CSV table of C-alpha atoms in Angstrom, one decimal:
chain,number,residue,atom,x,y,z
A,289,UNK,CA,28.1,-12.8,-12.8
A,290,UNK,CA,29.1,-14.3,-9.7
A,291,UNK,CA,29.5,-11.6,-7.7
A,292,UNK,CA,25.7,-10.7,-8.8
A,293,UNK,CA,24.5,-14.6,-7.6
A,294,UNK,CA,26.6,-14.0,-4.4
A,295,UNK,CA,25.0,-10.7,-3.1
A,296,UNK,CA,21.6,-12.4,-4.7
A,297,UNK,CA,21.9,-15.6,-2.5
A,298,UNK,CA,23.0,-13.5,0.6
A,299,UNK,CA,20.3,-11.0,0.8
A,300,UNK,CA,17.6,-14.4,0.1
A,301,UNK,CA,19.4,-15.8,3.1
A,302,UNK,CA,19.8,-12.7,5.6
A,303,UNK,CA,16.3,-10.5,4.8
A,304,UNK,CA,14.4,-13.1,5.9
A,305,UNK,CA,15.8,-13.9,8.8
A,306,UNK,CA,16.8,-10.1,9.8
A,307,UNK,CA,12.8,-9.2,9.1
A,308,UNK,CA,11.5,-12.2,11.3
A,309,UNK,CA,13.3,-10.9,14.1
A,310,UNK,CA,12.3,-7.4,13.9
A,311,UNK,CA,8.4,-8.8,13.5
A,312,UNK,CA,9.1,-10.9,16.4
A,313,UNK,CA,10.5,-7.9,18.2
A,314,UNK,CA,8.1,-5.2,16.5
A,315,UNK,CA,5.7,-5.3,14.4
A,316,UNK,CA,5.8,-6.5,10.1
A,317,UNK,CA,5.3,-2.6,9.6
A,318,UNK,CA,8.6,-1.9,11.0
A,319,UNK,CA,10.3,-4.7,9.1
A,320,UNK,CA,8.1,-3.0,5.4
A,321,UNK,CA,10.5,0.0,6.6
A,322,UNK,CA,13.5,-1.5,7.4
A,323,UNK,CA,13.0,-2.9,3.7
A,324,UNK,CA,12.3,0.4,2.4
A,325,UNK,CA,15.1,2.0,4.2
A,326,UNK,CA,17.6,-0.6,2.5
A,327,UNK,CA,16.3,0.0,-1.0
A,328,UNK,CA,16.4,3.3,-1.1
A,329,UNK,CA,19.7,2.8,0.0
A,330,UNK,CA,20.8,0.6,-2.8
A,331,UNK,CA,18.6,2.8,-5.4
A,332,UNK,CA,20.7,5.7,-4.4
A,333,UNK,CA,23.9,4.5,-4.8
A,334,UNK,CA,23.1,3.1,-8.3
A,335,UNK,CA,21.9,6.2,-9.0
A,336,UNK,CA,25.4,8.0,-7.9
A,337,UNK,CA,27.0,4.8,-9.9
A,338,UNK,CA,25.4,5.0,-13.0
A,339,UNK,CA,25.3,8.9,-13.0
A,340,UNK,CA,29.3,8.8,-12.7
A,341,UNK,CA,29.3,5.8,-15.7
C-alpha cells in the first residue's frame, strides 16, 4: 500500500510540472499526447503483468 501512495504522490507531483513545461514549450495538445503516450505505456505493462498472473 505504500508503494501504491508513493508512485501516486509522484506522478501528482511530476505530471504537472513535466506538462506545464511542454505547454510552455509547445502547445497543451502535445502535452494530451505525452499523457496518452505514458498511459498506454503503463496500460500495456499491466496488461503483460496481469496476463503472466
Amino acid at each position: 500500500m505504500g508503494f501504491f501512495q508513493a508512485v501516486y504522490a509522484l506522478g501528482m507531483t511530476l505530471f504537472p510540472m513535466i506538462c506545464g513545461n511542454i505547454v510552455s514549450h509547445f502547445s497543451m495538445l502535445y502535452a494530451y499526447l505525452f499523457l496518452a503516450v505514458i498511459c498506454l505505456i503503463a496500460s500495456s505493462i499491466s496488461f503483460i503483468y496481469c496476463k503472466s498472473h
